[in-house]
Amino acid sequence: RMLTIRQLTVAIDSIQKEKDKVGSRVKRDVLDPFTFSKYIDSNWKVGPQKISAKSFNELIPDSLKSSIKQRVINKLSNTKTNSQIVIDQDAAIKKSLWSYKVEWHKKLMLSFSCLVMFLIGAPLGSIIRKGGLGSPLIFAIVFFMLFYFSSTSGEKAAREGSMSPFVGIWLSTFILLPIGLFLTYKAMRDSQLFNKEWYFRMWLRFRSRKK
């Protein structure tokens, strides 16, 4: 949170490079203990071959079956452990990467949200001409709560990985920016958007036409 955007960019690049190494870690820690790993995807050129009717179990002498079984169990156990270690490391790196990206986008979003709030607040002051302090205060609280809850929910989803950092952090801006542009447009047209008398006249006109 205390880093600058440039420092965050460098950190994100370093963490991304570390995340890209997961494939090599899987090959080194998980597949290397197996002899066949060096021949993976190398026998597809051979084509179908005739397989002996005897099973692999029949080819092993009875005296070696117990020791071979134990070796297989140990190797599978080690493979499972190594796989889980790689998975945990990848999850930790991914979580750290998301955190840095969240803070990177957050610094830009907070600056841009001030402009969005201005696009909402300035037209409201022009459109709401009556009501003293009460009506503007109610609208201000409503829009701030909308910004706060959408921003908090988006950031939480981005940190948990259920939403990309870009979408999660900029969610509140995506919601409020169209509202700000709409209110600015209405204020420039001298709209009576919050005039109760205008809605009452429209209702009377609608009733008269209906009759």
PDB file of C-alpha atoms in Angstrom:
ATOM      1  CA  ARG A   1       0.000   0.000   0.000  1.00  0.00           C
ATOM      2  CA  MET A   2       2.912   2.372   0.622  1.00  0.00           C
ATOM      3  CA  LEU A   3       4.603   1.618  -2.716  1.00  0.00           C
ATOM      4  CA  THR A   4       4.378   3.934  -5.700  1.00  0.00           C
ATOM      5  CA  ILE A   5       2.842   2.842  -8.992  1.00  0.00           C
ATOM      6  CA  ARG A   6       6.311   2.398 -10.488  1.00  0.00           C
ATOM      7  CA  GLN A   7       7.440   0.229  -7.562  1.00  0.00           C
ATOM      8  CA  LEU A   8       4.246  -1.816  -7.806  1.00  0.00           C
ATOM      9  CA  THR A   9       4.819  -2.312 -11.549  1.00  0.00           C
ATOM     10  CA  VAL A  10       8.333  -3.656 -10.917  1.00  0.00           C
ATOM     11  CA  ALA A  11       7.046  -5.967  -8.163  1.00  0.00           C
ATOM     12  CA  ILE A  12       4.203  -7.257 -10.356  1.00  0.00           C
ATOM     13  CA  ASP A  13       6.665  -8.017 -13.168  1.00  0.00           C
ATOM     14  CA  SER A  14       8.950  -9.948 -10.787  1.00  0.00           C
ATOM     15  CA  ILE A  15       6.090 -11.954  -9.281  1.00  0.00           C
ATOM     16  CA  GLN A  16       4.697 -12.739 -12.741  1.00  0.00           C
ATOM     17  CA  LYS A  17       8.088 -14.133 -13.810  1.00  0.00           C
ATOM     18  CA  GLU A  18       8.135 -16.279 -10.671  1.00  0.00           C
ATOM     19  CA  LYS A  19       4.641 -17.527 -11.461  1.00  0.00           C
ATOM     20  CA  ASP A  20       5.686 -18.457 -14.993  1.00  0.00           C
ATOM     21  CA  LYS A  21       8.271 -20.844 -13.549  1.00  0.00           C
ATOM     22  CA  VAL A  22       5.597 -23.169 -12.145  1.00  0.00           C
ATOM     23  CA  GLY A  23       5.809 -25.439 -15.191  1.00  0.00           C
ATOM     24  CA  SER A  24       9.549 -25.987 -14.751  1.00  0.00           C
ATOM     25  CA  ARG A  25       9.032 -26.650 -11.030  1.00  0.00           C
ATOM     26  CA  VAL A  26       6.445 -29.313 -11.850  1.00  0.00           C
ATOM     27  CA  LYS A  27       8.864 -30.995 -14.249  1.00  0.00           C
ATOM     28  CA  ARG A  28      11.718 -30.817 -11.747  1.00  0.00           C
ATOM     29  CA  ASP A  29       9.919 -31.725  -8.488  1.00  0.00           C
ATOM     30  CA  VAL A  30       7.064 -33.943  -9.694  1.00  0.00           C
ATOM     31  CA  LEU A  31       8.001 -35.649 -12.969  1.00  0.00           C
ATOM     32  CA  ASP A  32      11.785 -36.085 -12.667  1.00  0.00           C
ATOM     33  CA  PRO A  33      11.586 -39.019 -10.198  1.00  0.00           C
ATOM     34  CA  PHE A  34       9.774 -41.025 -12.897  1.00  0.00           C
ATOM     35  CA  THR A  35      11.906 -42.601 -15.596  1.00  0.00           C
ATOM     36  CA  PHE A  36       9.212 -42.259 -18.262  1.00  0.00           C
ATOM     37  CA  SER A  37       8.961 -38.470 -17.846  1.00  0.00           C
ATOM     38  CA  LYS A  38      11.777 -37.852 -20.354  1.00  0.00           C
ATOM     39  CA  TYR A  39       9.809 -39.788 -23.001  1.00  0.00           C
ATOM     40  CA  ILE A  40       6.490 -37.966 -22.557  1.00  0.00           C
ATOM     41  CA  ASP A  41       4.851 -37.211 -25.941  1.00  0.00           C
ATOM     42  CA  SER A  42       7.729 -38.918 -27.763  1.00  0.00           C
ATOM     43  CA  ASN A  43       5.954 -42.164 -28.738  1.00  0.00           C
ATOM     44  CA  TRP A  44       3.060 -40.663 -30.685  1.00  0.00           C
ATOM     45  CA  LYS A  45       5.007 -41.167 -33.943  1.00  0.00           C
ATOM     46  CA  VAL A  46       5.278 -44.915 -33.391  1.00  0.00           C
ATOM     47  CA  GLY A  47       1.592 -45.613 -33.932  1.00  0.00           C
ATOM     48  CA  PRO A  48      -0.473 -48.494 -32.555  1.00  0.00           C
ATOM     49  CA  GLN A  49       1.480 -51.560 -31.466  1.00  0.00           C
ATOM     50  CA  LYS A  50       0.486 -55.099 -30.642  1.00  0.00           C
ATOM     51  CA  ILE A  51       0.400 -55.610 -26.900  1.00  0.00           C
ATOM     52  CA  SER A  52       1.161 -58.918 -25.233  1.00  0.00           C
ATOM     53  CA  ALA A  53      -1.758 -60.685 -23.634  1.00  0.00           C
ATOM     54  CA  LYS A  54       0.149 -61.044 -20.392  1.00  0.00           C
ATOM     55  CA  SER A  55      -0.480 -58.399 -17.778  1.00  0.00           C
ATOM     56  CA  PHE A  56       2.310 -56.493 -16.095  1.00  0.00           C
ATOM     57  CA  ASN A  57       1.536 -58.297 -12.861  1.00  0.00           C
ATOM     58  CA  GLU A  58       2.187 -61.666 -14.484  1.00  0.00           C
ATOM     59  CA  LEU A  59       5.627 -60.576 -15.653  1.00  0.00           C
ATOM     60  CA  ILE A  60       6.843 -59.822 -12.106  1.00  0.00           C
ATOM     61  CA  PRO A  61       8.276 -62.697 -10.075  1.00  0.00           C
ATOM     62  CA  ASP A  62       6.383 -63.451  -6.866  1.00  0.00           C
ATOM     63  CA  SER A  63       9.474 -62.768  -4.782  1.00  0.00           C
ATOM     64  CA  LEU A  64       9.629 -59.168  -6.027  1.00  0.00           C
ATOM     65  CA  LYS A  65       5.932 -58.236  -5.976  1.00  0.00           C
ATOM     66  CA  SER A  66       5.905 -57.099  -2.351  1.00  0.00           C
ATOM     67  CA  SER A  67       8.984 -54.886  -2.637  1.00  0.00           C
ATOM     68  CA  ILE A  68       7.865 -53.436  -5.977  1.00  0.00           C
ATOM     69  CA  LYS A  69       4.433 -52.656  -4.545  1.00  0.00           C
ATOM     70  CA  GLN A  70       6.025 -50.860  -1.593  1.00  0.00           C
ATOM     71  CA  ARG A  71       8.317 -48.876  -3.897  1.00  0.00           C
ATOM     72  CA  VAL A  72       5.332 -47.836  -6.011  1.00  0.00           C
ATOM     73  CA  ILE A  73       3.412 -46.733  -2.915  1.00  0.00           C
ATOM     74  CA  ASN A  74       6.379 -44.697  -1.653  1.00  0.00           C
ATOM     75  CA  LYS A  75       6.925 -43.062  -5.030  1.00  0.00           C
ATOM     76  CA  LEU A  76       3.251 -42.160  -5.382  1.00  0.00           C
ATOM     77  CA  SER A  77       3.236 -40.751  -1.845  1.00  0.00           C
ATOM     78  CA  ASN A  78       6.278 -38.604  -2.606  1.00  0.00           C
ATOM     79  CA  THR A  79       4.708 -37.455  -5.871  1.00  0.00           C
ATOM     80  CA  LYS A  80       1.521 -36.459  -4.083  1.00  0.00           C
ATOM     81  CA  THR A  81       3.501 -34.514  -1.475  1.00  0.00           C
ATOM     82  CA  ASN A  82       5.622 -32.736  -4.100  1.00  0.00           C
ATOM     83  CA  SER A  83       2.535 -31.917  -6.166  1.00  0.00           C
ATOM     84  CA  GLN A  84       0.790 -30.393  -3.159  1.00  0.00           C
ATOM     85  CA  ILE A  85       3.869 -28.287  -2.377  1.00  0.00           C
ATOM     86  CA  VAL A  86       3.914 -26.912  -5.931  1.00  0.00           C
ATOM     87  CA  ILE A  87       0.167 -26.227  -5.768  1.00  0.00           C
ATOM     88  CA  ASP A  88       0.530 -24.355  -2.453  1.00  0.00           C
ATOM     89  CA  GLN A  89       3.466 -22.333  -3.784  1.00  0.00           C
ATOM     90  CA  ASP A  90       1.542 -21.428  -6.927  1.00  0.00           C
ATOM     91  CA  ALA A  91      -1.506 -20.385  -4.866  1.00  0.00           C
ATOM     92  CA  ALA A  92       0.654 -18.194  -2.615  1.00  0.00           C
ATOM     93  CA  ILE A  93       2.339 -16.518  -5.591  1.00  0.00           C
ATOM     94  CA  LYS A  94      -1.021 -15.973  -7.304  1.00  0.00           C
ATOM     95  CA  LYS A  95      -2.501 -14.419  -4.147  1.00  0.00           C
ATOM     96  CA  SER A  96       0.481 -12.112  -3.789  1.00  0.00           C
ATOM     97  CA  LEU A  97       0.219 -11.134  -7.460  1.00  0.00           C
ATOM     98  CA  TRP A  98      -3.474 -10.298  -7.051  1.00  0.00           C
ATOM     99  CA  SER A  99      -2.712  -8.158  -3.985  1.00  0.00           C
ATOM    100  CA  TYR A 100      -0.125  -6.105  -5.858  1.00  0.00           C
ATOM    101  CA  LYS A 101      -2.422  -5.692  -8.868  1.00  0.00           C
ATOM    102  CA  VAL A 102      -5.299  -4.650  -6.591  1.00  0.00           C
ATOM    103  CA  GLU A 103      -3.163  -1.892  -5.031  1.00  0.00           C
ATOM    104  CA  TRP A 104      -1.912  -0.806  -8.482  1.00  0.00           C
ATOM    105  CA  HIS A 105      -5.447  -0.362  -9.831  1.00  0.00           C
ATOM    106  CA  LYS A 106      -6.679   1.099  -6.535  1.00  0.00           C
ATOM    107  CA  LYS A 107      -4.278   4.052  -6.735  1.00  0.00           C
ATOM    108  CA  LEU A 108      -5.628   4.989 -10.163  1.00  0.00           C
ATOM    109  CA  MET A 109      -9.248   4.272  -9.284  1.00  0.00           C
ATOM    110  CA  LEU A 110      -9.289   6.499  -6.166  1.00  0.00           C
ATOM    111  CA  SER A 111      -7.990   9.439  -8.184  1.00  0.00           C
ATOM    112  CA  PHE A 112     -10.455   8.859 -11.008  1.00  0.00           C
ATOM    113  CA  SER A 113     -13.364   8.334  -8.572  1.00  0.00           C
ATOM    114  CA  CYS A 114     -12.917  11.948  -7.356  1.00  0.00           C
ATOM    115  CA  LEU A 115     -13.689  13.095 -10.904  1.00  0.00           C
ATOM    116  CA  VAL A 116     -16.675  10.730 -11.070  1.00  0.00           C
ATOM    117  CA  MET A 117     -18.024  12.065  -7.767  1.00  0.00           C
ATOM    118  CA  PHE A 118     -17.630  15.590  -9.147  1.00  0.00           C
ATOM    119  CA  LEU A 119     -19.630  14.586 -12.232  1.00  0.00           C
ATOM    120  CA  ILE A 120     -22.386  13.462  -9.858  1.00  0.00           C
ATOM    121  CA  GLY A 121     -22.197  16.211  -7.215  1.00  0.00           C
ATOM    122  CA  ALA A 122     -21.978  19.273  -9.460  1.00  0.00           C
ATOM    123  CA  PRO A 123     -25.058  18.427 -11.573  1.00  0.00           C
ATOM    124  CA  LEU A 124     -27.009  17.504  -8.433  1.00  0.00           C
ATOM    125  CA  GLY A 125     -26.315  20.947  -7.007  1.00  0.00           C
ATOM    126  CA  SER A 126     -27.607  22.484 -10.225  1.00  0.00           C
ATOM    127  CA  ILE A 127     -30.666  20.243 -10.612  1.00  0.00           C
ATOM    128  CA  ILE A 128     -31.839  20.231  -6.964  1.00  0.00           C
ATOM    129  CA  ARG A 129     -32.760  23.858  -6.463  1.00  0.00           C
ATOM    130  CA  LYS A 130     -35.131  23.459  -3.557  1.00  0.00           C
ATOM    131  CA  GLY A 131     -35.174  21.581  -0.282  1.00  0.00           C
ATOM    132  CA  GLY A 132     -32.346  23.331   1.566  1.00  0.00           C
ATOM    133  CA  LEU A 133     -29.765  20.915   2.978  1.00  0.00           C
ATOM    134  CA  GLY A 134     -31.975  17.826   3.357  1.00  0.00           C
ATOM    135  CA  SER A 135     -32.453  16.667  -0.235  1.00  0.00           C
ATOM    136  CA  PRO A 136     -28.825  17.118  -1.381  1.00  0.00           C
ATOM    137  CA  LEU A 137     -27.590  15.391   1.784  1.00  0.00           C
ATOM    138  CA  ILE A 138     -29.836  12.376   1.185  1.00  0.00           C
ATOM    139  CA  PHE A 139     -28.645  12.022  -2.425  1.00  0.00           C
ATOM    140  CA  ALA A 140     -25.013  12.474  -1.356  1.00  0.00           C
ATOM    141  CA  ILE A 141     -25.337   9.680   1.230  1.00  0.00           C
ATOM    142  CA  VAL A 142     -27.064   7.368  -1.278  1.00  0.00           C
ATOM    143  CA  PHE A 143     -24.361   7.803  -3.928  1.00  0.00           C
ATOM    144  CA  PHE A 144     -21.541   7.511  -1.402  1.00  0.00           C
ATOM    145  CA  MET A 145     -23.004   4.276   0.026  1.00  0.00           C
ATOM    146  CA  LEU A 146     -23.380   2.941  -3.516  1.00  0.00           C
ATOM    147  CA  PHE A 147     -19.728   3.764  -4.193  1.00  0.00           C
ATOM    148  CA  TYR A 148     -18.552   2.338  -0.858  1.00  0.00           C
ATOM    149  CA  PHE A 149     -20.393  -1.001  -1.066  1.00  0.00           C
ATOM    150  CA  SER A 150     -19.578  -1.619  -4.744  1.00  0.00           C
ATOM    151  CA  SER A 151     -15.922  -0.692  -4.157  1.00  0.00           C
ATOM    152  CA  THR A 152     -15.613  -2.891  -1.055  1.00  0.00           C
ATOM    153  CA  SER A 153     -17.352  -5.860  -2.681  1.00  0.00           C
ATOM    154  CA  GLY A 154     -15.261  -5.569  -5.844  1.00  0.00           C
ATOM    155  CA  GLU A 155     -11.983  -5.345  -3.894  1.00  0.00           C
ATOM    156  CA  LYS A 156     -12.900  -8.360  -1.759  1.00  0.00           C
ATOM    157  CA  ALA A 157     -13.765 -10.402  -4.864  1.00  0.00           C
ATOM    158  CA  ALA A 158     -10.506  -9.333  -6.535  1.00  0.00           C
ATOM    159  CA  ARG A 159      -8.384 -10.325  -3.521  1.00  0.00           C
ATOM    160  CA  GLU A 160     -10.115 -13.710  -3.317  1.00  0.00           C
ATOM    161  CA  GLY A 161      -9.561 -14.350  -7.022  1.00  0.00           C
ATOM    162  CA  SER A 162     -13.224 -14.694  -7.973  1.00  0.00           C
ATOM    163  CA  MET A 163     -12.928 -11.516 -10.065  1.00  0.00           C
ATOM    164  CA  SER A 164     -10.004  -9.994 -11.922  1.00  0.00           C
ATOM    165  CA  PRO A 165      -8.268  -7.076 -10.126  1.00  0.00           C
ATOM    166  CA  PHE A 166      -9.181  -4.705 -12.957  1.00  0.00           C
ATOM    167  CA  VAL A 167     -12.921  -5.488 -12.878  1.00  0.00           C
ATOM    168  CA  GLY A 168     -13.101  -5.744  -9.077  1.00  0.00           C
ATOM    169  CA  ILE A 169     -11.405  -2.417  -8.336  1.00  0.00           C
ATOM    170  CA  TRP A 170     -13.058  -0.443 -11.135  1.00  0.00           C
ATOM    171  CA  LEU A 171     -16.537  -1.899 -10.484  1.00  0.00           C
ATOM    172  CA  SER A 172     -17.729   1.140  -8.503  1.00  0.00           C
ATOM    173  CA  THR A 173     -16.484   3.480 -11.231  1.00  0.00           C
ATOM    174  CA  PHE A 174     -18.232   1.459 -13.946  1.00  0.00           C
ATOM    175  CA  ILE A 175     -21.485   1.829 -11.990  1.00  0.00           C
ATOM    176  CA  LEU A 176     -21.240   5.525 -11.094  1.00  0.00           C
ATOM    177  CA  LEU A 177     -19.679   6.934 -14.278  1.00  0.00           C
ATOM    178  CA  PRO A 178     -22.828   6.481 -16.448  1.00  0.00           C
ATOM    179  CA  ILE A 179     -24.897   8.065 -13.646  1.00  0.00           C
ATOM    180  CA  GLY A 180     -22.521  11.046 -13.502  1.00  0.00           C
ATOM    181  CA  LEU A 181     -22.615  11.511 -17.275  1.00  0.00           C
ATOM    182  CA  PHE A 182     -26.420  11.248 -17.268  1.00  0.00           C
ATOM    183  CA  LEU A 183     -26.761  13.856 -14.485  1.00  0.00           C
ATOM    184  CA  THR A 184     -24.293  16.171 -16.232  1.00  0.00           C
ATOM    185  CA  TYR A 185     -26.293  15.874 -19.448  1.00  0.00           C
ATOM    186  CA  LYS A 186     -29.524  16.623 -17.604  1.00  0.00           C
ATOM    187  CA  ALA A 187     -28.007  19.626 -15.817  1.00  0.00           C
ATOM    188  CA  MET A 188     -26.772  21.095 -19.114  1.00  0.00           C
ATOM    189  CA  ARG A 189     -30.315  20.741 -20.506  1.00  0.00           C
ATOM    190  CA  ASP A 190     -31.795  22.468 -17.434  1.00  0.00           C
ATOM    191  CA  SER A 191     -33.671  19.290 -16.556  1.00  0.00           C
ATOM    192  CA  GLN A 192     -36.413  19.100 -13.929  1.00  0.00           C
ATOM    193  CA  LEU A 193     -35.322  15.633 -12.905  1.00  0.00           C
ATOM    194  CA  PHE A 194     -35.853  16.189  -9.164  1.00  0.00           C
ATOM    195  CA  ASN A 195     -38.729  18.651  -9.382  1.00  0.00           C
ATOM    196  CA  LYS A 196     -41.805  17.099  -7.701  1.00  0.00           C
ATOM    197  CA  GLU A 197     -44.150  19.604  -9.324  1.00  0.00           C
ATOM    198  CA  TRP A 198     -42.997  18.495 -12.797  1.00  0.00           C
ATOM    199  CA  TYR A 199     -43.799  14.846 -12.002  1.00  0.00           C
ATOM    200  CA  PHE A 200     -47.177  15.907 -10.582  1.00  0.00           C
ATOM    201  CA  ARG A 201     -48.030  17.829 -13.769  1.00  0.00           C
ATOM    202  CA  MET A 202     -46.964  14.836 -15.883  1.00  0.00           C
ATOM    203  CA  TRP A 203     -49.222  12.595 -13.809  1.00  0.00           C
ATOM    204  CA  LEU A 204     -52.218  14.926 -14.264  1.00  0.00           C
ATOM    205  CA  ARG A 205     -51.538  15.097 -17.995  1.00  0.00           C
ATOM    206  CA  PHE A 206     -51.362  11.284 -18.168  1.00  0.00           C
ATOM    207  CA  ARG A 207     -54.669  10.937 -16.294  1.00  0.00           C
ATOM    208  CA  SER A 208     -56.405  13.415 -18.552  1.00  0.00           C
ATOM    209  CA  ARG A 209     -55.214  11.604 -21.667  1.00  0.00           C
ATOM    210  CA  LYS A 210     -56.270   8.264 -20.216  1.00  0.00           C
ATOM    211  CA  LYS A 211     -59.800   9.602 -19.596  1.00  0.00           C
TER     212      LYS A 211
END
